[in-house]
XYZ file of C-alpha atoms in Angstrom:
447
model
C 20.202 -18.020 10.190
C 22.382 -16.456 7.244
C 19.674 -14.568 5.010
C 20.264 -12.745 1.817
C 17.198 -10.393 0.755
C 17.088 -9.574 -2.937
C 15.885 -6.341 -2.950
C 16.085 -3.408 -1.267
C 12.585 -1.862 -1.912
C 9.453 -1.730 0.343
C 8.895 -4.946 0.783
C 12.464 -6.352 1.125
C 14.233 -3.205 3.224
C 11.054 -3.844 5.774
C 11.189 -7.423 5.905
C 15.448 -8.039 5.670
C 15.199 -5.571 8.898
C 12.833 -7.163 10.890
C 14.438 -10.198 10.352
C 17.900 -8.878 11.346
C 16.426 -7.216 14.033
C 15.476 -11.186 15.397
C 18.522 -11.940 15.409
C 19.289 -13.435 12.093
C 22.191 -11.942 9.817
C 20.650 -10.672 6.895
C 22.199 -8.954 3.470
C 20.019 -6.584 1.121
C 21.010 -6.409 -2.116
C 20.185 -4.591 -5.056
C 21.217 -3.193 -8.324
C 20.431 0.265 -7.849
C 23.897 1.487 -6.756
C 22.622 4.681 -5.380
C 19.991 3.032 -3.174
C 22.690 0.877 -1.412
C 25.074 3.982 -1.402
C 21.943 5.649 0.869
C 20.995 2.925 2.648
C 25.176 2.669 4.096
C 24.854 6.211 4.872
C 21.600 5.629 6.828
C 19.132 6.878 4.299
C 16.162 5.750 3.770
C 14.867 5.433 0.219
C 11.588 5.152 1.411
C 9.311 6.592 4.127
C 7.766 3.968 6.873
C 7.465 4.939 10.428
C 10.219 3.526 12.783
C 12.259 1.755 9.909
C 15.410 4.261 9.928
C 15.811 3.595 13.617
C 15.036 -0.061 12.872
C 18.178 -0.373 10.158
C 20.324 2.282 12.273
C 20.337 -0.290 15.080
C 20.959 -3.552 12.906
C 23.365 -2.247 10.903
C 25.187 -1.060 14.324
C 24.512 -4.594 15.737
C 26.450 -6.347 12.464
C 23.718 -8.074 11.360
C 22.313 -6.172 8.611
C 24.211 -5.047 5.362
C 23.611 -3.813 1.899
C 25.348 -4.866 -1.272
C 24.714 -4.551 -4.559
C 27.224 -7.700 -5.073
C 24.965 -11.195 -4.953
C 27.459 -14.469 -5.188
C 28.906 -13.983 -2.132
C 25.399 -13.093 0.361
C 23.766 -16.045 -1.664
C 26.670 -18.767 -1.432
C 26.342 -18.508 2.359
C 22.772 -18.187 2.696
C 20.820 -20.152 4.133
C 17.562 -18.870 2.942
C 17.070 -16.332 0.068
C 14.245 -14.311 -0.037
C 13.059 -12.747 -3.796
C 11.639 -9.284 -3.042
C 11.419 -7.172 -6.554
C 8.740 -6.007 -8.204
C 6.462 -7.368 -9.972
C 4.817 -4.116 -11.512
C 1.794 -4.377 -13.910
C 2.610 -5.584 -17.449
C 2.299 -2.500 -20.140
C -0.186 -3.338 -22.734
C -2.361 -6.819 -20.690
C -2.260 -5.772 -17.031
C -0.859 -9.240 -16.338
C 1.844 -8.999 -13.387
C 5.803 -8.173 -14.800
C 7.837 -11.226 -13.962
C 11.132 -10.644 -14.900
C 12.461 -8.977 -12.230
C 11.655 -12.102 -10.739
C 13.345 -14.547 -13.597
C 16.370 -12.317 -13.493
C 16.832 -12.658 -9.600
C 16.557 -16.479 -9.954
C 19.117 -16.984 -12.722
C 21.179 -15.273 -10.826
C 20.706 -16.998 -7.626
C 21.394 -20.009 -9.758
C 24.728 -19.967 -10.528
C 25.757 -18.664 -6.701
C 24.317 -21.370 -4.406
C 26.264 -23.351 -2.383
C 24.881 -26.386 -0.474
C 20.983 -26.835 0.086
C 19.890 -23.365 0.360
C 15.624 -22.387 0.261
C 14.289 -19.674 -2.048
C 11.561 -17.490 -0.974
C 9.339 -15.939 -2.927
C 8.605 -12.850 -1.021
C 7.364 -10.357 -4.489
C 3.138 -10.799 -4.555
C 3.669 -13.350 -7.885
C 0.618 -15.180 -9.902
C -0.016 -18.831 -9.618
C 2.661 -21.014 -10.835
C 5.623 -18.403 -10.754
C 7.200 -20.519 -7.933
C 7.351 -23.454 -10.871
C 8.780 -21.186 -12.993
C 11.275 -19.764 -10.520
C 12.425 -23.847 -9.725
C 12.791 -24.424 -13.464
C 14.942 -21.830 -13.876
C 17.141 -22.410 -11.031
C 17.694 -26.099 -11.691
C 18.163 -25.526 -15.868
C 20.896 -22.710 -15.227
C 22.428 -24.957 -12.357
C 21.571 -28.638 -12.844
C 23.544 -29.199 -9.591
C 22.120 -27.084 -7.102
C 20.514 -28.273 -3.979
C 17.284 -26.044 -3.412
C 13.729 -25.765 -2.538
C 11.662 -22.798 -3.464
C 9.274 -21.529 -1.474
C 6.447 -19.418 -1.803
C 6.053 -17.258 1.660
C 4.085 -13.544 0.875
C 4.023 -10.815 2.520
C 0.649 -8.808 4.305
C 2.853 -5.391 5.039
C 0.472 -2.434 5.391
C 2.515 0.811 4.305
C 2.400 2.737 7.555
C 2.597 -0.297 9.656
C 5.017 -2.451 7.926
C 7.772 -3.082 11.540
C 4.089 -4.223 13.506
C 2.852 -6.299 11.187
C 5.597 -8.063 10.335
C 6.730 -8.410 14.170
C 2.737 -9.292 15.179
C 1.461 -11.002 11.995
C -2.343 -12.147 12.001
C -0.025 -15.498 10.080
C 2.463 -16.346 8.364
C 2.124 -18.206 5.211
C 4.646 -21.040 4.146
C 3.893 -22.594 0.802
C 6.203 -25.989 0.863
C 6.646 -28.713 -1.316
C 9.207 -30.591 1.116
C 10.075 -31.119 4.746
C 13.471 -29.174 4.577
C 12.356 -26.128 3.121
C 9.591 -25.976 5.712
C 11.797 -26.711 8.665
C 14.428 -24.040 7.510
C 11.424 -20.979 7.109
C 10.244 -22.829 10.751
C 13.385 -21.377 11.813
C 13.561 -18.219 10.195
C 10.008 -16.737 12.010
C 10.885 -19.079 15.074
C 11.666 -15.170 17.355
C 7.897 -14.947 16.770
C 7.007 -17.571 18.496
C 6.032 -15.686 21.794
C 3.954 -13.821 19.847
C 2.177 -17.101 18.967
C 1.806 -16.164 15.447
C 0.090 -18.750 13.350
C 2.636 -20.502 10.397
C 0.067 -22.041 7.740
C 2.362 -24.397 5.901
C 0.203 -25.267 2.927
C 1.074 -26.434 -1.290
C 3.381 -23.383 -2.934
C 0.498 -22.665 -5.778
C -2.279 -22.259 -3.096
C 0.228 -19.890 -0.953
C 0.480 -18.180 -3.766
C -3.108 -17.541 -4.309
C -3.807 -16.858 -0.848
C -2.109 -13.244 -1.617
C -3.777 -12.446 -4.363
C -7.085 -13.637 -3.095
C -6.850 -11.363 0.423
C -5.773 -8.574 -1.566
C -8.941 -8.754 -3.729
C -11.099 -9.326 -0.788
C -9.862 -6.478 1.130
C -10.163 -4.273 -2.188
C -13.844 -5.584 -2.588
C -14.556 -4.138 0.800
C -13.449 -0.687 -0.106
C -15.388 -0.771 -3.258
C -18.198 -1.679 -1.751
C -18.574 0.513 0.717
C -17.700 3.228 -1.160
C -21.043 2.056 -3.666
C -22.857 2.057 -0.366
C -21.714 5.538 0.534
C -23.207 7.154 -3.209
C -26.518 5.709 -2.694
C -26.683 6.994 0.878
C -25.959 9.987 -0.582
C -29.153 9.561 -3.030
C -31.286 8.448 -0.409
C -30.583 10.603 2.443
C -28.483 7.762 4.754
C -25.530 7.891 6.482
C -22.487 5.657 5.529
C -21.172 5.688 8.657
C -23.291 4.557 10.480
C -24.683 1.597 7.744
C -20.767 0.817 7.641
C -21.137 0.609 12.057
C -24.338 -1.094 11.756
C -22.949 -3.921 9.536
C -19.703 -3.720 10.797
C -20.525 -5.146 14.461
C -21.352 -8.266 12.249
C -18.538 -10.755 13.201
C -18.996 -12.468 9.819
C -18.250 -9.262 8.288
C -15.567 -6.999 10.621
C -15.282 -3.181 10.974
C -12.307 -2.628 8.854
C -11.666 -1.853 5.273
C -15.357 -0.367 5.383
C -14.272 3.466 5.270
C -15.858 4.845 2.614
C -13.776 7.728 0.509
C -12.155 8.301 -2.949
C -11.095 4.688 -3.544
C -8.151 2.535 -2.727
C -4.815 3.002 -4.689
C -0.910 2.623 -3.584
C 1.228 -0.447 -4.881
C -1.008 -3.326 -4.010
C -4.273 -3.380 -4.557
C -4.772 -2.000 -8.072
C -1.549 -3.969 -9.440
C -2.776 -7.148 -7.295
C -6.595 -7.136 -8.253
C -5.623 -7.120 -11.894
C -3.196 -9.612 -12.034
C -5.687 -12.023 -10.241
C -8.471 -10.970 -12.480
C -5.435 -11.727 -15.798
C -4.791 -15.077 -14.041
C -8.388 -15.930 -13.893
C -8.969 -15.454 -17.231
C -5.831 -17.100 -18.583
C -7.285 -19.932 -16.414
C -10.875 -20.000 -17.992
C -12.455 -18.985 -14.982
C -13.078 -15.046 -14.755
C -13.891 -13.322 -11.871
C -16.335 -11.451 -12.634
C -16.818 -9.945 -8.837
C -13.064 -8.666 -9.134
C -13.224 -7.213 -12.418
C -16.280 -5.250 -11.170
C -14.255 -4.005 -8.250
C -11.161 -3.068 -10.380
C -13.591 -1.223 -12.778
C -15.750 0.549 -10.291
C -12.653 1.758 -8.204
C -11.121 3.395 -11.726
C -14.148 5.010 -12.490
C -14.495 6.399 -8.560
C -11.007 8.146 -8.803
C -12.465 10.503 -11.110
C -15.619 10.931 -9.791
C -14.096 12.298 -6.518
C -13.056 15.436 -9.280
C -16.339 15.710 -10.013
C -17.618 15.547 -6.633
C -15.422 18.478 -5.962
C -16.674 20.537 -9.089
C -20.167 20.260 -7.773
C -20.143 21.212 -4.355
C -18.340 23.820 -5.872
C -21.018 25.025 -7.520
C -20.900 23.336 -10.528
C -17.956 25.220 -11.707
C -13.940 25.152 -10.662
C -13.043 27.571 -13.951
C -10.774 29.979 -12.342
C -11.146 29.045 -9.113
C -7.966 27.890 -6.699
C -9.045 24.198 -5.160
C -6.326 23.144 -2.129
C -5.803 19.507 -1.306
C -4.559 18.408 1.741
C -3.089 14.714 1.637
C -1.688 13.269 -1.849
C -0.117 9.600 -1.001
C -2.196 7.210 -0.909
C -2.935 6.536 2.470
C -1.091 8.280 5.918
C 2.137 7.385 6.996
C 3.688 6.778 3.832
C 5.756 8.740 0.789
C 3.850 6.205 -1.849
C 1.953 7.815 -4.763
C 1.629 4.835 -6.738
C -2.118 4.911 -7.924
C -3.017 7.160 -5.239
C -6.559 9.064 -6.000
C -5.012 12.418 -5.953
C -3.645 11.955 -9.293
C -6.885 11.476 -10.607
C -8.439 13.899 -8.912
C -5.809 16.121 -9.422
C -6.325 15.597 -13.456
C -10.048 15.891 -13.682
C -9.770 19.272 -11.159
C -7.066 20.959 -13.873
C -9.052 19.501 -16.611
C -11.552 21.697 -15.239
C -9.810 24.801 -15.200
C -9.206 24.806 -11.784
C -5.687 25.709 -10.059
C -4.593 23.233 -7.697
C -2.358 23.992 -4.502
C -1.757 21.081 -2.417
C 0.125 19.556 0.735
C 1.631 16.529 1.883
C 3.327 15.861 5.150
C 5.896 13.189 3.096
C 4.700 12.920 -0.347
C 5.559 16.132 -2.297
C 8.823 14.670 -3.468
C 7.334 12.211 -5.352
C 4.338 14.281 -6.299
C 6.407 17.150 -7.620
C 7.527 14.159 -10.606
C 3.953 13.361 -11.475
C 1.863 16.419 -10.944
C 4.340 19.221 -12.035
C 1.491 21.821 -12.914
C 0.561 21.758 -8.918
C 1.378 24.276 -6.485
C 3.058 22.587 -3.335
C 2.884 24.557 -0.112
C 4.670 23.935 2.883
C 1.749 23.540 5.505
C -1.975 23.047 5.323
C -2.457 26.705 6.093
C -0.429 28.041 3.744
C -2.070 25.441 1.129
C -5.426 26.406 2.228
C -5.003 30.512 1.520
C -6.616 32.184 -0.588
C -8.198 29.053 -1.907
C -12.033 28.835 -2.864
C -12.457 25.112 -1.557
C -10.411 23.110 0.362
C -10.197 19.127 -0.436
C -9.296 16.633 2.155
C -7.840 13.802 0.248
C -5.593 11.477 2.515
C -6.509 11.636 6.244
C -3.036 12.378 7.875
C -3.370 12.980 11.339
C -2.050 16.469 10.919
C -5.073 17.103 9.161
C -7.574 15.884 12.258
C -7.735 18.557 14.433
C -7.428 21.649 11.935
C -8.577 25.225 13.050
C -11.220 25.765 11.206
C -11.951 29.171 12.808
C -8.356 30.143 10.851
C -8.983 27.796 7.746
C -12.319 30.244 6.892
C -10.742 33.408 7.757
C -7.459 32.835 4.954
C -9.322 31.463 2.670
C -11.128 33.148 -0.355
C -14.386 34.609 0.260
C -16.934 36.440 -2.596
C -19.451 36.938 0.348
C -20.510 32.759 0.204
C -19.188 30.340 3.114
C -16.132 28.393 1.656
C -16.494 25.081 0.754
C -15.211 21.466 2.596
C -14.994 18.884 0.938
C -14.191 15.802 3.375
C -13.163 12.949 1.170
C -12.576 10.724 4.253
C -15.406 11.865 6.649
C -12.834 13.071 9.311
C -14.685 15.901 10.551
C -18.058 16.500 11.813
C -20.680 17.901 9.420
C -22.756 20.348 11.959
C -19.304 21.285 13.487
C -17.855 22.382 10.184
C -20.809 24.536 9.711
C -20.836 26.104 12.795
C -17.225 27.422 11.804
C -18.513 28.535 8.444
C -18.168 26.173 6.048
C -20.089 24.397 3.600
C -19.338 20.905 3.917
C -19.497 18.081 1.969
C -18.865 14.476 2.654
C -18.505 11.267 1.459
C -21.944 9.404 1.808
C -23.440 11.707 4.246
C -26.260 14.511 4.275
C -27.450 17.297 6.441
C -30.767 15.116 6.534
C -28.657 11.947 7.252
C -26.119 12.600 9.878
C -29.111 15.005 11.602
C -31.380 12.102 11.292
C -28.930 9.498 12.777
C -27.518 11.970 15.571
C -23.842 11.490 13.335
């Protein structure tokens, strides 16, 4: 299959090389001239485990390219995928579309013969309508179906879940369309991976509504976690105890600082924006959108208090600042909240990230970056565990207490992801504090 991916962000960089790495030959394109420049010197523009070997190899095989040039990819396409953003609207929250419009005018006016569009960008209901209308009013002629197909890429893991997906959704209004995107995931076909063929609007809601589900998980166990904290529980183990439920699953019940990154806080509002537009709010979702704001910069004040009720003066060292591991993304990540309330404070914040300082550096420009967790965690009165890389799993702590500052008191843990073990921390010295958990607690359940 001849594929043209427009877009050369997360989303469509991940998914144009997974699907030239099946075989099919696929072109990226974008406006960003720079971007494309990178990517045809074998840069990366983004960070995601594997993918640089991933597009080295494709683009060595022939059957990946970049272009910022779109007539000629699209013309002999025989699917185009739409991956741009669709950022959160300034002013309603509603999801920013015209990314989206633009790419399909412009697809308009260079197809050639009957040619699918994919929707690939997380869109509200009814955008595939839109994106149709479009099409066929700039170019009455054109022979196309539009698609909606969306995509459930985890930062981190983006290559395995696209090459093992728990299913792949096909939203279809004709028997063309669906035989051509039949063909594009056929490669996964040993993998036996599910294809749900279902009406475009309801494929399009099926995004949204996972997203919010997934994000109501988080949020709930992270309500769980602050009144185990009141009543002397442990979070980890309610979150094993319910979690053995098959009707409910063990993921997504982690309790911490709340979820951010590019999906969940732009998707969860756009749903709840659709919902009202529609005259049917959601009142569970806005709950969970409102909850996880307000959590963000609680974590700060979490901090604060196990530090005594006072950060005026004192140095406070994070370790972790994306969003989750195994990414460079900051986009709504805690640590900027945190990160605010902790300066807002008086406090002076040195922190660490294995990949996302770069992008840190342009939103937090008051912070001290270090180059390692050690060097981020001298001198400093408390040390915050933010995002749980696995460079931050098996930490001496025997060296952590002896660099950092000491007035006489044990120096303070604060373990905003429950990665280390509370009687083991203070054995090494430390006063630790967790998310959901106390002494009582994790002695009482044997955590």
């Amino acid at each position: 299959m001849r594929i043209a991916m427009i877009g050369a962000g997360y989303v469509g960089l991940v998914s144009g090389a997974c699907l030239a790495d099946f075989g099919h030959a696929v072109v990226c394109i974008d406006r960003d001239p720079d971007k494309i420049a990178s990517l045809n010197a074998g840069r990366m523009p983004i960070y995601e485990p594997g993918l640089d070997a991933l597009v080295t190899e494709n683009v060595r095989q022939g059957r990946l390219a970049f272009s910022t040039s779109m007539r000629e990819a699209v013309a002999e396409a025989d699917a185009v995928f739409i991956a741009v953003g669709t950022p959160s609207r300034r002013g309603d929250g509603f999801a920013d579309l015209s990314f989206v419009f633009d790419a399909a005018r412009e697809i308009a006016g260079a197809l050639s013969g009957f040619t699918v569009v994919v929707t690939k960008s997380t869109v509200p209901v009814g955008t595939g309508d839109e994106v149709e209308r479009i099409i066929r009013k700039t170019n009455a002629d054109a022979d196309v179906a539009v698609v909606s197909n969306p995509e459930f890429l985890r930062e981190g893991a983006a290559i395995a879940d696209f090459k093992r997906p728990d299913r792949i959704v096909v939203g279809a209004e004709e028997a063309r369309a669906e035989a051509v995107m039949r063909e594009v995931y056929r490669p996964l076909y040993l993998n036996q991976a599910p294809i749900m063929v279902t009406a475009r609007r309801t494929a399009e809601l099926t995004k949204y509504a996972a997203n919010a589900f997934l994000a109501a998980k988080i949020t709930f166990i992270n309500e769980i976690a602050d009144l185990c904290e009141a009543v002397g529980a442990d979070v980890q183990a309610v979150a094993r105890g319910i979690g053995l439920d098959n009707r409910i699953g063990s993921k997504f019940l982690h309790a911490g600082p709340g979820y951010g990154g590019s999906c969940f806080p732009k998707d969860t509002l756009a749903l709840v924006k659709t919902a009202q537009d529609a005259g049917t709010p959601l009142r569970m979702v806005e709950t969970v959108v409102a909850v996880n704001d307000q959590r963000k910069r609680a974590m700060a004040r979490k901090v604060i208090k196990a530090c005594g009720g006072s950060v005026r003066g004192k140095t406070v060292a994070l370790l972790g600042l994306t969003f989750k591991p195994n990414t460079d993304d900051m986009r709504d990540a805690p640590s900027l909240a945190i990160v605010a309330g902790l300066q807002d404070a008086g406090a002076k914040v040195r922190a660490y990230d294995p990949e996302g300082m770069e992008q840190a550096r342009i939103l937090m420009p008051a912070v001290d970056y270090a180059e390692n967790a050690y060097a981020c965690a001298e001198g400093a009165d408390a040390l915050v565990i933010v995002t749980e890389w696995n460079a931050f799993r098996a930490l001496d702590l025997d060296r952590l207490r002896q660099i950092m500052s000491s007035d006489g008191s044990a120096p303070v843990l604060i373990d905003l992801r429950n990665i280390y073990d509370p009687a083991s921390a203070a054995r090494h010295g430390f006063t630790y504090c967790g998310v959901g958990r106390t002494k009582e607690s994790v002695a009482r359940n044997g955590s």
